[in-house]
Amino acid sequence: MDYEDKRIKLIERLKKRDILTKPSVIKAMLKVPRHEFVPEGAIDSAYIDSPLSIGLDQTISAPHMNAMMCEALNLKEGEKVLEVGTGSGYHAALCAEIVAPINSSNPGHVYTIERHKNLAEKARISLRKTNYETRVSVIVGDGTLGYEENAPYDKILVTASSPKKIPPPLKGQLKDGGILCIPAGSREWGQDLYIILKKGNEFEVEKVSGVRFVPLIGKYGFD
Ligand code: SAM
């Protein structure tokens, strides 16, 4: 079975579980070649619904988690997105496929921050190879500070688990009406995924489900 067949089968399974429902997210997951973002030794597992090691004790999240977060963010063409935790670059490519599809007359952009320089460099290579390099900017730094240079953002996603107190810069850099999708809780276990909607100076918080992510390390994260 080739990679495209495997990808189609994975997406069918996620649709059956009602994890994937939005046509724009389904289209993006069908388009972005996940196998180009995983280490060579893990390529045969690229279309299994499981997180995979990408080195430096970090992971590319399981596809159902990518799907859940993209759906929760309600991404639209033209939006400006900030991702904290580039990892492999796969989730950033998925977001770019939705907010800045090729030939869009109103392309959005994805800014993604990674604290590990080596991972950022590998992600850049994968994004270049898959033709997302002009739609995704990879920045090396502490994403708990957000990325003030291009704020405010329509949507912000964090792919590492924050302490219960959400990093204030991320809430501050969200547009009015914007959505922040972030796992938060304890460092290892007992984390939940939250959807936070900004309404003026107020924030509406919805708990989605229990999750398990690597910790968010930084000034407003864990030590
Ligand atoms: N979104 C990624 C993907 O598609 O492969 C998966 C990300 S992995 C689960 C979490 C990433 O967050 C790791 O690469 C980790 O180094 C990074 N990270 C943790 N704390 C960070 C911080 N303060 N700023 C930026 N990146 C951070």
PDB file of C-alpha atoms and ligand atoms in Angstrom:
ATOM      1  CA  MET A   1       0.000   0.000   0.000  1.00  0.00           C
ATOM      2  CA  ASP A   2       1.452   3.406  -0.849  1.00  0.00           C
ATOM      3  CA  TYR A   3       1.488   6.449   1.429  1.00  0.00           C
ATOM      4  CA  GLU A   4      -1.528   8.075  -0.189  1.00  0.00           C
ATOM      5  CA  ASP A   5      -3.658   4.943   0.313  1.00  0.00           C
ATOM      6  CA  LYS A   6      -2.543   4.735   3.935  1.00  0.00           C
ATOM      7  CA  ARG A   7      -3.367   8.420   4.424  1.00  0.00           C
ATOM      8  CA  ILE A   8      -6.858   8.013   2.921  1.00  0.00           C
ATOM      9  CA  LYS A   9      -7.529   5.019   5.206  1.00  0.00           C
ATOM     10  CA  LEU A  10      -6.389   6.919   8.309  1.00  0.00           C
ATOM     11  CA  ILE A  11      -8.663   9.824   7.442  1.00  0.00           C
ATOM     12  CA  GLU A  12     -11.622   7.506   6.846  1.00  0.00           C
ATOM     13  CA  ARG A  13     -11.073   6.056  10.335  1.00  0.00           C
ATOM     14  CA  LEU A  14     -10.947   9.546  11.907  1.00  0.00           C
ATOM     15  CA  LYS A  15     -14.149  10.498  10.053  1.00  0.00           C
ATOM     16  CA  LYS A  16     -15.908   7.353  11.343  1.00  0.00           C
ATOM     17  CA  ARG A  17     -14.938   8.328  14.906  1.00  0.00           C
ATOM     18  CA  ASP A  18     -16.413  11.830  14.292  1.00  0.00           C
ATOM     19  CA  ILE A  19     -13.020  13.357  15.063  1.00  0.00           C
ATOM     20  CA  LEU A  20     -12.816  14.726  11.527  1.00  0.00           C
ATOM     21  CA  THR A  21     -15.949  16.532  10.337  1.00  0.00           C
ATOM     22  CA  LYS A  22     -15.001  19.854   8.717  1.00  0.00           C
ATOM     23  CA  PRO A  23     -14.405  19.619   4.930  1.00  0.00           C
ATOM     24  CA  SER A  24     -11.479  22.084   5.126  1.00  0.00           C
ATOM     25  CA  VAL A  25      -9.698  19.982   7.775  1.00  0.00           C
ATOM     26  CA  ILE A  26     -10.394  16.717   5.912  1.00  0.00           C
ATOM     27  CA  LYS A  27      -9.005  18.259   2.715  1.00  0.00           C
ATOM     28  CA  ALA A  28      -5.863  19.461   4.503  1.00  0.00           C
ATOM     29  CA  MET A  29      -5.240  16.091   6.154  1.00  0.00           C
ATOM     30  CA  LEU A  30      -5.640  14.380   2.789  1.00  0.00           C
ATOM     31  CA  LYS A  31      -3.190  16.788   1.188  1.00  0.00           C
ATOM     32  CA  VAL A  32      -0.304  17.126   3.680  1.00  0.00           C
ATOM     33  CA  PRO A  33       2.111  14.149   3.443  1.00  0.00           C
ATOM     34  CA  ARG A  34       2.681  13.259   7.125  1.00  0.00           C
ATOM     35  CA  HIS A  35       5.401  10.768   6.118  1.00  0.00           C
ATOM     36  CA  GLU A  36       7.592  13.697   4.990  1.00  0.00           C
ATOM     37  CA  PHE A  37       7.581  15.076   8.558  1.00  0.00           C
ATOM     38  CA  VAL A  38       8.551  11.957  10.532  1.00  0.00           C
ATOM     39  CA  PRO A  39      12.116  10.653  10.991  1.00  0.00           C
ATOM     40  CA  GLU A  40      13.218   8.160   8.343  1.00  0.00           C
ATOM     41  CA  GLY A  41      13.133   5.217  10.770  1.00  0.00           C
ATOM     42  CA  ALA A  42       9.462   5.898  11.602  1.00  0.00           C
ATOM     43  CA  ILE A  43       8.216   6.436   8.068  1.00  0.00           C
ATOM     44  CA  ASP A  44       6.252   3.159   7.951  1.00  0.00           C
ATOM     45  CA  SER A  45       4.317   4.280  11.056  1.00  0.00           C
ATOM     46  CA  ALA A  46       3.460   7.718   9.629  1.00  0.00           C
ATOM     47  CA  TYR A  47      -0.200   6.817   9.035  1.00  0.00           C
ATOM     48  CA  ILE A  48      -0.819   5.019  12.324  1.00  0.00           C
ATOM     49  CA  ASP A  49      -2.903   7.151  14.703  1.00  0.00           C
ATOM     50  CA  SER A  50      -0.129   7.521  17.234  1.00  0.00           C
ATOM     51  CA  PRO A  51       2.452  10.096  18.357  1.00  0.00           C
ATOM     52  CA  LEU A  52       5.983   9.366  17.121  1.00  0.00           C
ATOM     53  CA  SER A  53       9.391  10.343  18.465  1.00  0.00           C
ATOM     54  CA  ILE A  54      11.148  13.149  16.555  1.00  0.00           C
ATOM     55  CA  GLY A  55      14.244  13.235  18.799  1.00  0.00           C
ATOM     56  CA  LEU A  56      15.262  15.450  21.740  1.00  0.00           C
ATOM     57  CA  ASP A  57      12.509  13.757  23.811  1.00  0.00           C
ATOM     58  CA  GLN A  58       9.848  15.405  21.634  1.00  0.00           C
ATOM     59  CA  THR A  59       7.036  13.981  19.515  1.00  0.00           C
ATOM     60  CA  ILE A  60       4.903  14.629  16.478  1.00  0.00           C
ATOM     61  CA  SER A  61       1.367  14.454  17.916  1.00  0.00           C
ATOM     62  CA  ALA A  62      -1.069  11.687  16.954  1.00  0.00           C
ATOM     63  CA  PRO A  63      -3.157  12.532  13.858  1.00  0.00           C
ATOM     64  CA  HIS A  64      -6.417  12.496  15.865  1.00  0.00           C
ATOM     65  CA  MET A  65      -4.943  15.281  18.045  1.00  0.00           C
ATOM     66  CA  ASN A  66      -3.973  17.338  14.972  1.00  0.00           C
ATOM     67  CA  ALA A  67      -7.500  16.851  13.658  1.00  0.00           C
ATOM     68  CA  MET A  68      -9.177  17.769  16.976  1.00  0.00           C
ATOM     69  CA  MET A  69      -7.138  20.956  17.355  1.00  0.00           C
ATOM     70  CA  CYS A  70      -7.680  22.087  13.738  1.00  0.00           C
ATOM     71  CA  GLU A  71     -11.419  21.466  14.077  1.00  0.00           C
ATOM     72  CA  ALA A  72     -11.617  23.308  17.420  1.00  0.00           C
ATOM     73  CA  LEU A  73      -9.784  26.328  16.005  1.00  0.00           C
ATOM     74  CA  ASN A  74     -12.317  26.681  13.191  1.00  0.00           C
ATOM     75  CA  LEU A  75      -9.538  27.841  10.845  1.00  0.00           C
ATOM     76  CA  LYS A  76     -10.526  29.942   7.813  1.00  0.00           C
ATOM     77  CA  GLU A  77      -8.717  30.975   4.642  1.00  0.00           C
ATOM     78  CA  GLY A  78      -6.942  34.311   5.142  1.00  0.00           C
ATOM     79  CA  GLU A  79      -6.302  33.929   8.869  1.00  0.00           C
ATOM     80  CA  LYS A  80      -3.057  34.648  10.693  1.00  0.00           C
ATOM     81  CA  VAL A  81      -2.126  31.762  12.967  1.00  0.00           C
ATOM     82  CA  LEU A  82       0.501  31.381  15.680  1.00  0.00           C
ATOM     83  CA  GLU A  83       1.628  27.892  16.672  1.00  0.00           C
ATOM     84  CA  VAL A  84       3.749  27.348  19.783  1.00  0.00           C
ATOM     85  CA  GLY A  85       5.728  24.094  19.458  1.00  0.00           C
ATOM     86  CA  THR A  86       6.752  23.535  15.821  1.00  0.00           C
ATOM     87  CA  GLY A  87       8.158  20.041  16.462  1.00  0.00           C
ATOM     88  CA  SER A  88       8.175  18.343  13.059  1.00  0.00           C
ATOM     89  CA  GLY A  89       6.337  21.187  11.269  1.00  0.00           C
ATOM     90  CA  TYR A  90       3.433  18.894  10.304  1.00  0.00           C
ATOM     91  CA  HIS A  91       0.720  20.700  12.267  1.00  0.00           C
ATOM     92  CA  ALA A  92       1.923  24.051  10.929  1.00  0.00           C
ATOM     93  CA  ALA A  93       1.638  22.670   7.369  1.00  0.00           C
ATOM     94  CA  LEU A  94      -1.923  21.481   8.077  1.00  0.00           C
ATOM     95  CA  CYS A  95      -2.886  24.952   9.338  1.00  0.00           C
ATOM     96  CA  ALA A  96      -1.208  26.569   6.295  1.00  0.00           C
ATOM     97  CA  GLU A  97      -3.117  24.274   3.944  1.00  0.00           C
ATOM     98  CA  ILE A  98      -6.357  25.686   5.393  1.00  0.00           C
ATOM     99  CA  VAL A  99      -5.512  29.379   5.886  1.00  0.00           C
ATOM    100  CA  ALA A 100      -3.291  29.767   2.810  1.00  0.00           C
ATOM    101  CA  PRO A 101      -4.185  27.193   0.159  1.00  0.00           C
ATOM    102  CA  ILE A 102      -2.175  27.462  -3.041  1.00  0.00           C
ATOM    103  CA  ASN A 103      -3.549  30.140  -5.447  1.00  0.00           C
ATOM    104  CA  SER A 104      -5.584  31.749  -2.642  1.00  0.00           C
ATOM    105  CA  SER A 105      -6.587  35.346  -3.444  1.00  0.00           C
ATOM    106  CA  ASN A 106      -6.545  36.075   0.293  1.00  0.00           C
ATOM    107  CA  PRO A 107      -3.770  33.960   1.788  1.00  0.00           C
ATOM    108  CA  GLY A 108      -3.244  33.863   5.527  1.00  0.00           C
ATOM    109  CA  HIS A 109       0.032  32.868   7.196  1.00  0.00           C
ATOM    110  CA  VAL A 110       1.309  30.567   9.917  1.00  0.00           C
ATOM    111  CA  TYR A 111       4.007  31.651  12.372  1.00  0.00           C
ATOM    112  CA  THR A 112       5.374  28.745  14.379  1.00  0.00           C
ATOM    113  CA  ILE A 113       7.838  28.894  17.274  1.00  0.00           C
ATOM    114  CA  GLU A 114      10.152  26.112  18.443  1.00  0.00           C
ATOM    115  CA  ARG A 115      12.581  26.280  21.382  1.00  0.00           C
ATOM    116  CA  HIS A 116      14.941  23.608  19.960  1.00  0.00           C
ATOM    117  CA  LYS A 117      17.026  25.032  17.094  1.00  0.00           C
ATOM    118  CA  ASN A 118      17.696  21.532  15.645  1.00  0.00           C
ATOM    119  CA  LEU A 119      13.994  20.683  15.443  1.00  0.00           C
ATOM    120  CA  ALA A 120      13.222  24.073  13.894  1.00  0.00           C
ATOM    121  CA  GLU A 121      15.869  23.451  11.224  1.00  0.00           C
ATOM    122  CA  LYS A 122      14.503  19.968  10.423  1.00  0.00           C
ATOM    123  CA  ALA A 123      10.964  21.371  10.271  1.00  0.00           C
ATOM    124  CA  ARG A 124      12.129  24.059   7.814  1.00  0.00           C
ATOM    125  CA  ILE A 125      13.601  21.336   5.584  1.00  0.00           C
ATOM    126  CA  SER A 126      10.349  19.311   5.622  1.00  0.00           C
ATOM    127  CA  LEU A 127       8.260  22.437   4.975  1.00  0.00           C
ATOM    128  CA  ARG A 128      10.498  23.350   2.030  1.00  0.00           C
ATOM    129  CA  LYS A 129      10.291  19.829   0.597  1.00  0.00           C
ATOM    130  CA  THR A 130       6.487  19.830   0.797  1.00  0.00           C
ATOM    131  CA  ASN A 131       6.086  23.352  -0.602  1.00  0.00           C
ATOM    132  CA  TYR A 132       4.902  25.138   2.560  1.00  0.00           C
ATOM    133  CA  GLU A 133       7.978  27.287   3.149  1.00  0.00           C
ATOM    134  CA  THR A 134       6.416  30.539   1.894  1.00  0.00           C
ATOM    135  CA  ARG A 135       3.242  29.977   3.930  1.00  0.00           C
ATOM    136  CA  VAL A 136       4.897  29.049   7.240  1.00  0.00           C
ATOM    137  CA  SER A 137       7.555  31.054   9.107  1.00  0.00           C
ATOM    138  CA  VAL A 138       9.563  29.014  11.618  1.00  0.00           C
ATOM    139  CA  ILE A 139      10.978  31.022  14.515  1.00  0.00           C
ATOM    140  CA  VAL A 140      13.387  29.775  17.200  1.00  0.00           C
ATOM    141  CA  GLY A 141      12.501  31.054  20.670  1.00  0.00           C
ATOM    142  CA  ASP A 142      10.376  30.798  23.784  1.00  0.00           C
ATOM    143  CA  GLY A 143       6.801  30.523  22.559  1.00  0.00           C
ATOM    144  CA  THR A 144       5.370  31.237  26.021  1.00  0.00           C
ATOM    145  CA  LEU A 145       6.184  34.863  25.135  1.00  0.00           C
ATOM    146  CA  GLY A 146       4.142  34.554  21.943  1.00  0.00           C
ATOM    147  CA  TYR A 147       5.493  36.380  18.894  1.00  0.00           C
ATOM    148  CA  GLU A 148       4.745  40.063  19.328  1.00  0.00           C
ATOM    149  CA  GLU A 149       6.205  41.044  15.916  1.00  0.00           C
ATOM    150  CA  ASN A 150       3.149  39.834  14.006  1.00  0.00           C
ATOM    151  CA  ALA A 151       0.444  40.022  16.691  1.00  0.00           C
ATOM    152  CA  PRO A 152      -2.518  40.034  16.945  1.00  0.00           C
ATOM    153  CA  TYR A 153      -3.426  36.558  15.673  1.00  0.00           C
ATOM    154  CA  ASP A 154      -6.806  35.188  14.604  1.00  0.00           C
ATOM    155  CA  LYS A 155      -5.946  31.813  16.091  1.00  0.00           C
ATOM    156  CA  ILE A 156      -3.239  30.480  18.406  1.00  0.00           C
ATOM    157  CA  LEU A 157      -2.483  26.804  19.025  1.00  0.00           C
ATOM    158  CA  VAL A 158      -0.090  25.441  21.592  1.00  0.00           C
ATOM    159  CA  THR A 159       1.140  21.897  21.088  1.00  0.00           C
ATOM    160  CA  ALA A 160       2.894  21.429  24.440  1.00  0.00           C
ATOM    161  CA  SER A 161       1.156  21.403  27.804  1.00  0.00           C
ATOM    162  CA  SER A 162       1.042  24.670  29.725  1.00  0.00           C
ATOM    163  CA  PRO A 163       0.745  25.084  33.497  1.00  0.00           C
ATOM    164  CA  LYS A 164      -2.851  25.804  34.634  1.00  0.00           C
ATOM    165  CA  LYS A 165      -2.178  29.556  34.359  1.00  0.00           C
ATOM    166  CA  ILE A 166      -2.226  30.190  30.609  1.00  0.00           C
ATOM    167  CA  PRO A 167       0.782  32.300  29.441  1.00  0.00           C
ATOM    168  CA  PRO A 168      -0.528  35.914  29.534  1.00  0.00           C
ATOM    169  CA  PRO A 169       1.292  36.979  26.311  1.00  0.00           C
ATOM    170  CA  LEU A 170      -0.697  34.379  24.337  1.00  0.00           C
ATOM    171  CA  LYS A 171      -4.017  35.746  25.609  1.00  0.00           C
ATOM    172  CA  GLY A 172      -2.780  39.277  24.944  1.00  0.00           C
ATOM    173  CA  GLN A 173      -1.713  38.528  21.352  1.00  0.00           C
ATOM    174  CA  LEU A 174      -5.076  37.046  20.380  1.00  0.00           C
ATOM    175  CA  LYS A 175      -7.478  39.179  18.311  1.00  0.00           C
ATOM    176  CA  ASP A 176     -10.873  40.066  19.726  1.00  0.00           C
ATOM    177  CA  GLY A 177     -13.047  37.122  18.616  1.00  0.00           C
ATOM    178  CA  GLY A 178      -9.937  34.924  18.263  1.00  0.00           C
ATOM    179  CA  ILE A 179      -9.502  31.376  19.539  1.00  0.00           C
ATOM    180  CA  LEU A 180      -6.654  29.880  21.577  1.00  0.00           C
ATOM    181  CA  CYS A 181      -6.414  26.076  21.696  1.00  0.00           C
ATOM    182  CA  ILE A 182      -4.086  24.895  24.469  1.00  0.00           C
ATOM    183  CA  PRO A 183      -3.464  21.832  26.623  1.00  0.00           C
ATOM    184  CA  ALA A 184      -2.908  22.736  30.287  1.00  0.00           C
ATOM    185  CA  GLY A 185      -2.559  21.076  33.663  1.00  0.00           C
ATOM    186  CA  SER A 186       0.303  19.306  35.395  1.00  0.00           C
ATOM    187  CA  ARG A 187       3.708  18.708  33.831  1.00  0.00           C
ATOM    188  CA  GLU A 188       3.273  14.996  33.013  1.00  0.00           C
ATOM    189  CA  TRP A 189      -0.241  13.733  33.727  1.00  0.00           C
ATOM    190  CA  GLY A 190      -3.663  15.247  34.333  1.00  0.00           C
ATOM    191  CA  GLN A 191      -3.804  17.618  31.387  1.00  0.00           C
ATOM    192  CA  ASP A 192      -6.895  18.867  29.545  1.00  0.00           C
ATOM    193  CA  LEU A 193      -7.340  20.526  26.174  1.00  0.00           C
ATOM    194  CA  TYR A 194      -8.964  23.980  26.413  1.00  0.00           C
ATOM    195  CA  ILE A 195     -10.592  26.195  23.813  1.00  0.00           C
ATOM    196  CA  ILE A 196     -10.415  29.828  24.879  1.00  0.00           C
ATOM    197  CA  LEU A 197     -12.491  32.415  23.027  1.00  0.00           C
ATOM    198  CA  LYS A 198     -11.541  36.078  23.440  1.00  0.00           C
ATOM    199  CA  LYS A 199     -14.459  38.503  23.704  1.00  0.00           C
ATOM    200  CA  GLY A 200     -13.167  42.017  24.313  1.00  0.00           C
ATOM    201  CA  ASN A 201     -11.313  41.776  27.617  1.00  0.00           C
ATOM    202  CA  GLU A 202     -13.148  38.589  28.616  1.00  0.00           C
ATOM    203  CA  PHE A 203     -12.218  34.974  27.916  1.00  0.00           C
ATOM    204  CA  GLU A 204     -14.738  32.137  27.548  1.00  0.00           C
ATOM    205  CA  VAL A 205     -13.088  28.845  28.477  1.00  0.00           C
ATOM    206  CA  GLU A 206     -14.295  25.414  27.360  1.00  0.00           C
ATOM    207  CA  LYS A 207     -12.653  22.141  28.453  1.00  0.00           C
ATOM    208  CA  VAL A 208     -12.626  19.693  25.534  1.00  0.00           C
ATOM    209  CA  SER A 209     -11.045  16.455  26.793  1.00  0.00           C
ATOM    210  CA  GLY A 210      -8.211  14.870  28.720  1.00  0.00           C
ATOM    211  CA  VAL A 211      -4.936  14.807  26.757  1.00  0.00           C
ATOM    212  CA  ARG A 212      -1.249  14.074  27.168  1.00  0.00           C
ATOM    213  CA  PHE A 213       1.393  16.411  25.744  1.00  0.00           C
ATOM    214  CA  VAL A 214       5.081  17.076  26.377  1.00  0.00           C
ATOM    215  CA  PRO A 215       5.560  20.058  28.739  1.00  0.00           C
ATOM    216  CA  LEU A 216       5.669  23.660  27.580  1.00  0.00           C
ATOM    217  CA  ILE A 217       9.041  24.930  28.819  1.00  0.00           C
ATOM    218  CA  GLY A 218       9.744  28.635  29.180  1.00  0.00           C
ATOM    219  CA  LYS A 219       9.206  31.878  31.059  1.00  0.00           C
ATOM    220  CA  TYR A 220       5.445  31.306  31.433  1.00  0.00           C
ATOM    221  CA  GLY A 221       5.700  27.514  31.165  1.00  0.00           C
ATOM    222  CA  PHE A 222       7.435  24.842  33.245  1.00  0.00           C
ATOM    223  CA  ASP A 223      11.115  25.115  34.324  1.00  0.00           C
TER     224      ASP A 223
HETATM  225  N1  SAM B   1       3.204  20.564  16.519  1.00  0.00           N
HETATM  226  C1  SAM B   1       4.235  19.586  16.479  1.00  0.00           C
HETATM  227  C2  SAM B   1       4.219  18.755  15.221  1.00  0.00           C
HETATM  228  O1  SAM B   1       3.348  18.955  14.369  1.00  0.00           O
HETATM  229  O2  SAM B   1       5.125  17.928  15.088  1.00  0.00           O
HETATM  230  C3  SAM B   1       4.293  18.706  17.700  1.00  0.00           C
HETATM  231  C4  SAM B   1       4.878  19.427  18.818  1.00  0.00           C
HETATM  232  S1  SAM B   1       5.577  18.539  20.145  1.00  0.00           S
HETATM  233  C5  SAM B   1       4.220  17.650  20.800  1.00  0.00           C
HETATM  234  C6  SAM B   1       5.783  19.947  21.236  1.00  0.00           C
HETATM  235  C7  SAM B   1       6.907  20.876  20.828  1.00  0.00           C
HETATM  236  O3  SAM B   1       6.846  22.028  21.664  1.00  0.00           O
HETATM  237  C8  SAM B   1       8.295  20.285  21.011  1.00  0.00           C
HETATM  238  O4  SAM B   1       8.984  20.315  19.794  1.00  0.00           O
HETATM  239  C9  SAM B   1       8.940  21.202  22.051  1.00  0.00           C
HETATM  240  O5  SAM B   1      10.331  21.376  21.873  1.00  0.00           O
HETATM  241  C10 SAM B   1       8.171  22.482  21.851  1.00  0.00           C
HETATM  242  N2  SAM B   1       8.168  23.426  22.960  1.00  0.00           N
HETATM  243  C11 SAM B   1       8.045  23.219  24.295  1.00  0.00           C
HETATM  244  N3  SAM B   1       8.067  24.384  24.958  1.00  0.00           N
HETATM  245  C12 SAM B   1       8.226  25.361  24.027  1.00  0.00           C
HETATM  246  C13 SAM B   1       8.309  26.785  24.081  1.00  0.00           C
HETATM  247  N4  SAM B   1       8.250  27.477  25.225  1.00  0.00           N
HETATM  248  N5  SAM B   1       8.448  27.469  22.933  1.00  0.00           N
HETATM  249  C14 SAM B   1       8.516  26.813  21.743  1.00  0.00           C
HETATM  250  N6  SAM B   1       8.444  25.466  21.624  1.00  0.00           N
HETATM  251  C15 SAM B   1       8.289  24.764  22.758  1.00  0.00           C
END
